[in-house]
Tab-separated table of C-alpha atoms and ligand atoms in Angstrom:
chain	number	residue	atom	x	y	z
A	1181	MET	CA	-60.809	175.647	217.946
A	1182	VAL	CA	-60.667	179.018	220.505
A	1183	SER	CA	-57.744	180.586	219.904
A	1184	THR	CA	-55.702	181.240	222.828
A	1185	VAL	CA	-54.886	184.641	222.033
A	1186	PRO	CA	-54.330	187.051	225.527
A	1187	THR	CA	-57.024	189.253	226.748
A	1188	PRO	CA	-57.265	192.528	224.658
A	1189	THR	CA	-56.224	195.083	226.801
A	1190	ASP	CA	-59.086	197.662	227.850
A	1191	THR	CA	-58.136	200.818	225.387
A	1192	HIS	CA	-58.058	198.316	222.316
A	1193	LEU	CA	-61.737	197.026	223.258
A	1194	ALA	CA	-62.517	200.963	224.296
A	1195	ASN	CA	-61.445	201.817	220.732
A	1196	VAL	CA	-63.178	199.052	218.870
A	1197	ARG	CA	-66.179	200.079	220.792
A	1198	LEU	CA	-65.901	203.582	219.669
A	1199	GLU	CA	-65.112	203.217	216.074
A	1200	ILE	CA	-68.039	200.673	215.775
A	1201	ARG	CA	-70.435	203.472	217.936
A	1202	ASN	CA	-69.742	205.518	215.199
A	1203	LEU	CA	-71.611	203.657	212.847
A	1204	GLN	CA	-74.534	203.664	214.960
A	1205	ALA	CA	-76.332	206.178	212.876
A	1206	GLN	CA	-75.855	204.880	209.324
A	1207	LEU	CA	-77.015	201.578	210.859
A	1208	VAL	CA	-80.261	203.163	211.919
A	1209	LEU	CA	-80.668	204.541	208.459
A	1210	TRP	CA	-80.178	201.357	206.588
A	1211	ARG	CA	-81.874	199.331	208.949
A	1212	ARG	CA	-85.063	201.604	208.716
A	1213	LYS	CA	-84.608	202.032	204.771
A	1214	LEU	CA	-85.006	198.058	205.066
A	1215	HIS	CA	-87.774	198.471	207.135
A	1216	GLN	CA	-89.552	200.074	204.900
A	1217	ASN	CA	-89.118	197.777	202.243
A	1218	PRO	CA	-89.819	194.671	203.165
A	1219	GLU	CA	-90.061	191.737	200.881
A	1220	LEU	CA	-90.800	188.172	201.266
A	1221	GLY	CA	-88.529	184.979	201.287
A	1222	PHE	CA	-86.695	184.693	197.703
A	1223	LYS	CA	-88.407	188.024	196.255
A	1224	GLU	CA	-86.158	189.736	198.591
A	1225	HIS	CA	-84.789	191.411	195.042
A	1226	GLN	CA	-84.619	195.406	196.584
A	1227	THR	CA	-82.940	194.237	199.510
A	1228	ALA	CA	-80.560	192.335	197.525
A	1229	THR	CA	-79.816	195.416	195.331
A	1230	PHE	CA	-79.478	197.629	198.203
A	1231	ILE	CA	-76.856	195.410	199.992
A	1232	THR	CA	-74.891	195.079	196.641
A	1233	GLN	CA	-74.844	198.780	196.283
A	1234	LYS	CA	-73.431	199.201	199.672
A	1235	LEU	CA	-70.914	196.504	198.928
A	1236	THR	CA	-69.725	197.778	195.687
A	1237	GLU	CA	-69.333	201.265	197.068
A	1238	TRP	CA	-67.212	200.230	199.515
A	1239	GLY	CA	-65.056	197.555	197.239
A	1240	ILE	CA	-65.818	194.396	199.011
A	1241	PRO	CA	-66.004	191.655	197.064
A	1242	HIS	CA	-69.028	190.046	196.620
A	1243	GLU	CA	-71.602	187.521	194.732
A	1244	THR	CA	-74.788	187.784	194.466
A	1245	GLY	CA	-77.830	185.732	192.746
A	1246	ILE	CA	-77.023	182.704	195.033
A	1247	ALA	CA	-80.064	180.554	195.817
A	1248	GLN	CA	-82.297	183.275	193.882
A	1249	THR	CA	-81.531	186.400	196.050
A	1250	GLY	CA	-78.609	185.176	198.487
A	1251	ILE	CA	-75.258	187.402	198.465
A	1252	VAL	CA	-72.039	186.563	199.656
A	1253	ALA	CA	-69.489	189.198	200.725
A	1254	MET	CA	-65.914	188.352	201.157
A	1255	ILE	CA	-63.695	190.050	203.713
A	1256	PRO	CA	-60.034	188.759	203.360
A	1257	GLY	CA	-57.185	189.308	205.945
A	1258	ASP	CA	-53.804	190.667	205.129
A	1259	LYS	CA	-52.763	187.358	206.658
A	1260	PRO	CA	-53.812	184.285	206.078
A	1261	GLY	CA	-55.760	181.941	208.859
A	1262	LYS	CA	-59.281	180.426	209.786
A	1263	VAL	CA	-62.231	181.104	207.475
A	1264	LEU	CA	-65.448	182.608	209.851
A	1265	GLY	CA	-69.054	182.388	208.323
A	1266	ILE	CA	-71.374	185.659	209.980
A	1267	ARG	CA	-74.963	184.739	208.410
A	1268	ALA	CA	-77.636	187.379	208.067
A	1269	ASP	CA	-81.477	186.792	207.346
A	1270	MET	CA	-82.897	189.474	204.898
A	1271	ASP	CA	-86.598	188.240	204.752
A	1272	ALA	CA	-90.012	189.544	206.020
A	1273	LEU	CA	-93.272	188.541	207.011
A	1274	PRO	CA	-97.186	188.425	205.136
A	1275	ILE	CA	-98.133	190.761	208.052
A	1276	GLN	CA	-99.928	194.019	207.926
A	1277	GLU	CA	-97.568	196.552	209.685
A	1278	GLU	CA	-99.730	198.220	212.421
A	1279	ASN	CA	-96.795	200.739	213.903
A	1280	ASP	CA	-97.357	204.540	213.268
A	1281	VAL	CA	-93.477	205.445	212.823
A	1282	PRO	CA	-92.149	207.167	210.110
A	1283	TYR	CA	-90.093	204.318	209.042
A	1284	ARG	CA	-93.175	202.400	208.770
A	1285	SER	CA	-93.589	199.347	205.664
A	1286	GLN	CA	-94.243	200.841	202.243
A	1287	ASN	CA	-94.934	197.478	200.995
A	1288	ASP	CA	-99.017	196.917	202.096
A	1289	GLY	CA	-99.184	193.143	203.697
A	1290	VAL	CA	-95.761	192.848	204.362
A	1291	MET	CA	-93.844	193.786	207.244
A	1292	HIS	CA	-90.379	193.185	209.040
A	1293	ALA	CA	-92.042	191.585	211.858
A	1294	CYS	CA	-88.713	189.607	213.019
A	1295	GLY	CA	-86.268	191.854	212.943
A	1296	HIS	CA	-84.304	190.495	210.092
A	1297	ASP	CA	-83.933	194.248	208.778
A	1298	GLY	CA	-82.030	194.818	211.948
A	1299	HIS	CA	-79.680	191.477	210.864
A	1300	THR	CA	-79.187	192.766	207.338
A	1301	ALA	CA	-77.975	196.270	208.996
A	1302	ILE	CA	-76.139	194.603	211.709
A	1303	ALA	CA	-74.188	192.150	209.084
A	1304	LEU	CA	-73.773	195.524	206.452
A	1305	GLY	CA	-72.367	197.379	209.315
A	1306	THR	CA	-69.856	194.531	210.310
A	1307	ALA	CA	-69.113	194.411	206.582
A	1308	TYR	CA	-67.798	198.063	206.307
A	1309	TYR	CA	-66.106	197.507	209.904
A	1310	LEU	CA	-64.367	194.763	208.679
A	1311	TRP	CA	-62.779	195.797	205.605
A	1312	GLN	CA	-61.763	199.120	207.001
A	1313	GLN	CA	-59.605	196.830	209.532
A	1314	ARG	CA	-58.487	194.204	207.323
A	1315	ASP	CA	-54.721	195.058	207.580
A	1316	ARG	CA	-55.645	193.768	211.435
A	1317	LEU	CA	-57.503	190.179	209.970
A	1318	ALA	CA	-55.954	187.013	209.984
A	1319	GLY	CA	-57.850	184.529	207.860
A	1320	THR	CA	-61.313	185.212	205.873
A	1321	VAL	CA	-64.779	186.514	206.839
A	1322	LYS	CA	-67.580	185.603	204.909
A	1323	ILE	CA	-70.856	187.214	205.096
A	1324	ILE	CA	-73.537	185.145	204.096
A	1325	PHE	CA	-76.946	187.069	203.372
A	1326	GLN	CA	-79.502	184.598	203.130
A	1327	PRO	CA	-83.082	184.364	201.592
A	1328	ALA	CA	-86.575	183.002	203.559
A	1329	GLU	CA	-85.530	182.335	206.886
A	1330	GLU	CA	-89.365	182.786	207.470
A	1331	GLY	CA	-89.928	179.883	205.018
A	1332	PRO	CA	-89.391	177.522	202.833
A	1333	GLY	CA	-85.580	178.214	204.229
A	1334	GLY	CA	-82.836	179.600	202.201
A	1335	ALA	CA	-80.113	178.304	204.160
A	1336	LYS	CA	-79.973	174.947	202.465
A	1337	PRO	CA	-80.016	175.929	198.940
A	1338	MET	CA	-77.488	178.633	199.711
A	1339	ILE	CA	-74.983	175.436	201.414
A	1340	GLU	CA	-76.015	173.356	198.332
A	1341	ALA	CA	-74.861	176.440	196.251
A	1342	GLY	CA	-71.764	176.128	197.767
A	1343	VAL	CA	-71.409	178.937	199.981
A	1344	LEU	CA	-69.392	176.962	202.921
A	1345	GLN	CA	-66.621	176.210	200.538
A	1346	ASN	CA	-63.733	178.301	198.437
A	1347	PRO	CA	-62.586	178.910	200.969
A	1348	ALA	CA	-63.924	176.235	203.084
A	1349	VAL	CA	-65.676	177.664	206.312
A	1350	ASP	CA	-64.098	176.497	209.708
A	1351	ALA	CA	-67.308	178.065	211.774
A	1352	MET	CA	-70.017	180.196	211.606
A	1353	ILE	CA	-71.775	182.651	213.865
A	1354	GLY	CA	-75.315	184.566	213.895
A	1355	LEU	CA	-77.246	186.387	215.797
A	1356	HIS	CA	-81.355	186.781	216.159
A	1357	LEU	CA	-82.292	190.079	217.904
A	1358	TRP	CA	-84.606	188.905	220.192
A	1359	ASN	CA	-87.978	190.619	221.664
A	1360	ASN	CA	-87.876	187.712	224.502
A	1361	LEU	CA	-85.168	189.444	226.260
A	1362	PRO	CA	-84.480	193.020	227.286
A	1363	VAL	CA	-82.139	195.570	225.892
A	1364	GLY	CA	-78.605	195.137	227.542
A	1365	THR	CA	-78.833	191.702	227.578
A	1366	LEU	CA	-77.526	188.536	225.006
A	1367	GLY	CA	-78.866	184.860	225.214
A	1368	VAL	CA	-76.466	181.947	224.266
A	1369	ARG	CA	-75.769	178.386	225.048
A	1370	SER	CA	-73.935	175.266	224.259
A	1371	GLY	CA	-75.880	172.597	222.540
A	1372	PRO	CA	-79.602	172.915	221.620
A	1373	LEU	CA	-80.452	176.884	221.112
A	1374	MET	CA	-84.227	176.449	218.739
A	1375	ALA	CA	-85.950	173.410	218.344
A	1376	ALA	CA	-86.525	171.025	215.156
A	1377	VAL	CA	-89.364	172.023	213.418
A	1378	GLU	CA	-91.491	169.686	211.651
A	1379	CYS	CA	-95.259	169.902	210.010
A	1380	PHE	CA	-98.430	167.694	209.402
A	1381	ARG	CA	-101.739	167.671	207.628
A	1382	CYS	CA	-104.353	165.489	207.843
A	1383	THR	CA	-107.366	164.466	205.975
A	1384	LEU	CA	-109.978	162.193	208.218
A	1385	LEU	CA	-112.354	160.611	205.856
A	1386	GLY	CA	-115.581	159.290	207.426
A	1387	LYS	CA	-119.113	159.242	205.942
A	1388	GLY	CA	-121.692	161.937	206.594
A	1389	GLY	CA	-124.883	161.921	206.851
A	1390	HIS	CA	-128.219	163.545	209.024
A	1391	GLY	CA	-127.243	164.763	212.245
A	1392	ALA	CA	-130.391	162.951	213.704
A	1393	MET	CA	-129.303	159.655	211.978
A	1394	PRO	CA	-125.598	158.954	213.508
A	1395	HIS	CA	-125.637	155.543	212.947
A	1396	GLN	CA	-125.975	155.850	209.258
A	1397	THR	CA	-122.518	157.908	209.297
A	1398	THR	CA	-118.812	157.918	210.541
A	1399	ASP	CA	-118.819	161.417	212.031
A	1400	ALA	CA	-115.508	163.060	211.180
A	1401	VAL	CA	-115.948	165.541	213.901
A	1402	LEU	CA	-116.009	163.211	216.464
A	1403	VAL	CA	-112.972	161.139	215.055
A	1404	GLY	CA	-110.628	164.242	214.849
A	1405	SER	CA	-111.792	165.296	218.324
A	1406	GLN	CA	-110.344	162.084	219.944
A	1407	VAL	CA	-107.547	162.244	217.182
A	1408	VAL	CA	-106.637	166.174	218.694
A	1409	ASN	CA	-106.849	164.524	221.859
A	1410	ALA	CA	-105.038	161.657	221.472
A	1411	LEU	CA	-101.976	163.371	220.161
A	1412	GLN	CA	-101.407	165.178	223.191
A	1413	THR	CA	-100.283	161.845	224.651
A	1414	VAL	CA	-97.316	161.744	222.519
A	1415	VAL	CA	-95.562	164.227	224.737
A	1416	ALA	CA	-97.368	163.569	227.821
A	1417	ARG	CA	-96.844	159.672	227.560
A	1418	ASN	CA	-94.040	158.418	225.015
A	1419	VAL	CA	-91.406	161.025	224.908
A	1420	ASP	CA	-88.773	161.034	228.125
A	1421	PRO	CA	-89.917	164.038	230.274
A	1422	LEU	CA	-86.407	165.072	230.242
A	1423	ASP	CA	-86.400	166.033	226.842
A	1424	SER	CA	-88.977	168.777	225.793
A	1425	ALA	CA	-91.465	168.602	223.253
A	1426	VAL	CA	-94.278	170.065	221.995
A	1427	VAL	CA	-97.241	168.994	219.865
A	1428	THR	CA	-99.695	171.733	218.759
A	1429	VAL	CA	-102.701	170.977	216.320
A	1430	GLY	CA	-103.255	174.420	215.001
A	1431	THR	CA	-106.448	174.020	212.523
A	1432	PHE	CA	-109.382	171.958	212.868
A	1433	HIS	CA	-111.904	172.520	209.798
A	1434	ALA	CA	-114.822	170.341	209.486
A	1435	GLY	CA	-118.574	170.571	208.868
A	1436	THR	CA	-121.122	172.909	206.927
A	1437	ALA	CA	-124.288	172.813	209.125
A	1438	LEU	CA	-125.451	172.140	212.580
A	1439	ASN	CA	-127.624	169.509	211.376
A	1440	VAL	CA	-125.455	167.429	208.989
A	1441	ILE	CA	-122.590	164.846	209.934
A	1442	ALA	CA	-119.457	165.787	208.264
A	1443	ASP	CA	-117.578	163.528	206.142
A	1444	THR	CA	-114.030	164.903	206.720
A	1445	ALA	CA	-112.243	166.987	209.152
A	1446	HIS	CA	-109.027	168.651	208.137
A	1447	ILE	CA	-106.501	169.543	210.938
A	1448	SER	CA	-102.987	170.799	210.601
A	1449	GLY	CA	-100.180	171.302	213.003
A	1450	THR	CA	-96.536	171.611	214.549
A	1451	VAL	CA	-94.072	168.958	216.145
A	1452	ARG	CA	-90.973	170.884	218.191
A	1453	TYR	CA	-87.999	169.529	219.964
A	1454	PHE	CA	-84.717	169.637	220.840
A	1455	ASN	CA	-83.153	165.946	221.202
A	1456	PRO	CA	-82.071	164.814	217.587
A	1457	LYS	CA	-83.056	160.982	219.067
A	1458	LEU	CA	-86.561	162.426	218.508
A	1459	GLU	CA	-86.092	162.869	214.453
A	1460	GLY	CA	-88.815	160.119	212.961
A	1461	PHE	CA	-89.971	159.068	216.323
A	1462	ILE	CA	-92.698	161.938	217.203
A	1463	GLN	CA	-93.622	161.445	213.319
A	1464	GLN	CA	-94.085	157.535	213.775
A	1465	ARG	CA	-96.537	157.763	217.195
A	1466	ILE	CA	-98.529	160.642	215.073
A	1467	GLU	CA	-99.604	158.209	212.279
A	1468	ALA	CA	-99.905	155.276	214.590
A	1469	ILE	CA	-102.479	157.307	217.188
A	1470	ILE	CA	-103.979	158.519	213.770
A	1471	ALA	CA	-104.028	155.422	212.042
A	1472	GLY	CA	-105.728	153.538	215.433
A	1473	VAL	CA	-108.497	156.624	216.013
A	1474	CYS	CA	-109.597	156.091	212.263
A	1475	ALA	CA	-109.236	152.313	212.730
A	1476	SER	CA	-111.199	151.942	215.717
A	1477	HIS	CA	-114.269	154.035	214.117
A	1478	GLY	CA	-114.109	152.787	210.433
A	1479	ALA	CA	-112.622	156.151	209.246
A	1480	SER	CA	-109.354	156.471	207.073
A	1481	TYR	CA	-106.891	159.337	206.531
A	1482	ASP	CA	-104.077	161.185	204.656
A	1483	LEU	CA	-101.361	161.932	206.352
A	1484	ASP	CA	-98.788	164.554	204.695
A	1485	TYR	CA	-95.880	165.221	207.609
A	1486	TRP	CA	-92.592	167.071	206.425
A	1487	GLN	CA	-89.331	168.218	208.552
A	1488	LEU	CA	-88.476	172.318	207.984
A	1489	TYR	CA	-85.891	172.736	210.273
A	1490	PRO	CA	-83.576	170.366	212.474
A	1491	ALA	CA	-82.750	171.625	215.518
A	1492	THR	CA	-80.092	174.462	215.916
A	1493	VAL	CA	-77.741	173.300	217.906
A	1494	ASN	CA	-74.243	175.176	219.073
A	1495	ASP	CA	-70.627	173.965	219.204
A	1496	GLY	CA	-69.383	174.169	222.617
A	1497	GLU	CA	-66.281	175.866	222.156
A	1498	MET	CA	-68.028	178.492	219.831
A	1499	ALA	CA	-70.674	179.089	222.111
A	1500	ALA	CA	-67.606	179.545	224.938
A	1501	LEU	CA	-66.171	182.056	221.941
A	1502	VAL	CA	-68.786	183.628	222.109
A	1503	GLN	CA	-69.795	183.440	225.860
A	1504	SER	CA	-66.310	184.983	226.484
A	1505	VAL	CA	-66.753	187.898	224.015
A	1506	ALA	CA	-70.135	188.773	225.139
A	1507	SER	CA	-69.039	188.941	228.498
A	1508	GLU	CA	-66.723	191.961	227.643
A	1509	VAL	CA	-69.370	193.501	225.516
A	1510	ILE	CA	-72.754	193.046	227.112
A	1511	GLU	CA	-71.811	195.428	230.380
A	1512	THR	CA	-75.418	196.395	231.889
A	1513	PRO	CA	-75.854	194.225	235.412
A	1514	LEU	CA	-78.652	192.630	233.525
A	1515	GLY	CA	-75.336	191.098	231.482
A	1516	VAL	CA	-75.468	187.303	229.526
A	1517	VAL	CA	-78.070	185.599	230.047
A	1518	PRO	CA	-77.288	181.404	230.625
A	1519	GLU	CA	-79.029	178.342	229.274
A	1520	CYS	CA	-81.326	180.651	226.935
A	1521	GLN	CA	-83.474	177.982	224.626
A	1522	THR	CA	-86.376	178.406	222.859
A	1523	MET	CA	-88.802	176.244	221.069
A	1524	GLY	CA	-88.923	178.291	217.807
A	1525	GLY	CA	-87.216	177.142	215.174
A	1526	GLU	CA	-84.395	178.255	212.584
A	1527	ASP	CA	-82.746	177.482	209.627
A	1528	MET	CA	-79.622	178.622	210.770
A	1529	SER	CA	-79.494	174.787	211.873
A	1530	PHE	CA	-78.421	173.710	208.304
A	1531	PHE	CA	-75.080	175.848	208.532
A	1532	LEU	CA	-74.750	174.295	211.980
A	1533	ARG	CA	-74.867	170.888	210.863
A	1534	GLU	CA	-72.471	171.604	208.412
A	1535	VAL	CA	-69.797	173.422	210.549
A	1536	PRO	CA	-69.350	173.983	214.367
A	1537	GLY	CA	-70.781	177.472	215.040
A	1538	CYS	CA	-72.751	179.111	217.777
A	1539	TYR	CA	-76.146	181.171	217.134
A	1540	PHE	CA	-77.286	183.451	220.039
A	1541	PHE	CA	-79.774	185.921	221.141
A	1542	LEU	CA	-79.352	189.761	221.326
A	1543	GLY	CA	-82.170	191.294	223.783
A	1544	ALA	CA	-83.862	193.955	222.054
A	1545	ALA	CA	-86.773	194.699	223.796
A	1546	ASN	CA	-87.190	198.173	225.632
A	1547	GLY	CA	-90.884	197.688	227.487
A	1548	ALA	CA	-90.507	201.686	228.542
A	1549	LYS	CA	-90.475	202.626	224.792
A	1550	GLN	CA	-93.139	200.282	223.871
A	1551	LEU	CA	-90.500	198.319	222.035
A	1552	ASP	CA	-91.708	194.826	223.223
A	1553	PHE	CA	-94.270	193.412	220.646
A	1554	PRO	CA	-93.626	189.744	220.248
A	1555	HIS	CA	-92.291	188.885	217.292
A	1556	HIS	CA	-94.284	188.417	214.286
A	1557	HIS	CA	-96.942	190.572	215.707
A	1558	PRO	CA	-97.966	193.635	213.831
A	1559	ARG	CA	-96.541	195.920	216.194
A	1560	PHE	CA	-93.335	194.256	216.391
A	1561	ASP	CA	-90.313	197.012	216.708
A	1562	PHE	CA	-87.340	196.673	218.609
A	1563	ASP	CA	-84.706	199.286	220.315
A	1564	GLU	CA	-82.591	200.059	217.824
A	1565	SER	CA	-79.682	201.104	220.075
A	1566	VAL	CA	-78.907	197.212	220.129
A	1567	LEU	CA	-77.642	198.048	216.406
A	1568	CYS	CA	-74.021	198.730	217.036
A	1569	VAL	CA	-73.642	196.324	220.291
A	1570	GLY	CA	-74.582	193.564	217.295
A	1571	VAL	CA	-71.822	194.513	215.008
A	1572	GLU	CA	-69.720	194.870	218.270
A	1573	MET	CA	-70.338	191.333	218.957
A	1574	PHE	CA	-69.715	190.343	215.559
A	1575	ALA	CA	-66.023	192.277	215.109
A	1576	ARG	CA	-64.982	190.851	218.395
A	1577	CYS	CA	-65.656	187.189	217.477
A	1578	VAL	CA	-63.905	187.888	214.395
A	1579	GLU	CA	-61.434	188.999	216.121
A	1580	ARG	CA	-60.965	186.198	218.976
A	1581	PHE	CA	-61.462	183.205	215.882
A	1582	CYS	CA	-59.434	185.042	213.254
A	1583	SER	CA	-56.124	185.713	214.944
B	1937	NI	NI1	-86.329	185.499	212.882
C-alpha cells in the first residue's frame, strides 16, 4: 500500500513547508472563530455553515447534512489514483470556559476543550492547500468533517450514510492535537493507539430500614461497596497482565439520612481495553460479580451495559507511512514519539475498522505559555503554532499515498 516513490528533494519539502506556513495566519483566524462559537455534538450548525462557506468560496465540491451536520469535501486530482480519507471532528464539550483570552467561548456552558476547533481549522487548511495543488495530485482526497466525537458518536452514522463509498476510500488518516505531548512532537504507533470504551449503569436493589435494626434490612450501601471492591478484581485477576485494561466506577449514589439503611444504590462506570479479545469478556465478568455479590446478600440488580467505541487500531503500513512523513516534518530534537498510547477512546475507531488507516497525536502543549492544561479542562488551550504542522502532515501524507 505504501507507494515506492523516491523521497522528495529537500527543495520540494522546503517549498511545501513555505506554502503551508503562509496559511498559518488564516489557520489561527479560523480556529479562533470556531473556538468562539463552540457547538455540542450533532448541533454543529454554525460550524457546518462556516465550513460550507469556505468550501463554496474556494470552489471545492462538497456534500452537507450528512448524519445531520457532517460534511464531505472532495478533492479529485488531475490524475487517477487511490482515494485517501482525512477525518476531522468538529464538536465541543458542555464545559464553561475559564480562559481569559480574546477568542474565548461566546456560548455559555459550551467550550472547545479538546482541540476539535483546531482539527477543523487544520482540515480546512488542508482542503484549501490540496485544492490549489490538485494538478499534482494522483487520486482523490475526501475530507470528512464529522459531528459528535465526544458522544454519542458521529463517525458510525457518517459511515452508515456512505461517506466511505463513491468513490470507495482506500485508507484513512486523522490526527488529535495532544496536550499530553509537548509542541514539536508527534506520537504514533502501529496497532492499538486508543482504547475501546464501554460504559455501565447499575441499580442495586436491597431493602431499606432503620439504621439501628440492620437485621431487618438488605443494606444497598454495603452491597454497593462490595460490588465496587470486587469489580477491581476483574483487571487484577481475570485479564492477562500483559493486556492493559481499566475498570473505573465513577459514581456511587445511595442513602438519604445517616440513620437510615438505604434500599437502593446506583453505580456507574467505564471500562477500557486495547485487545479486541476482551470484547464481551469484561462485561461478562462484571455482570457475574454483581450477580454473585447480590445473591450473597439477598439483593437484586438492574444492569445496563453498552459499548461506546471500539479500540482505535492503526494499520501497520499506514502507521509506517505517517511515521516516515513525521520524521521529515517534525524536525525538533524531541521528534517522533514511538509507541504512543492512551486509554482514552475515539470514534475514529469506526473508520479504522472499515478501512486501513492511521490516527496520530500532534503534540500541542506549551508549558512556558501556560498552554498545557489537560483535555476537557475549563482552561484547556493549545499552542496554535502546531496548526500549520498539522496541515503539512496531512499534505505530505497525501503526497506519499496519492502519487
Ligand atoms: Ni477529542
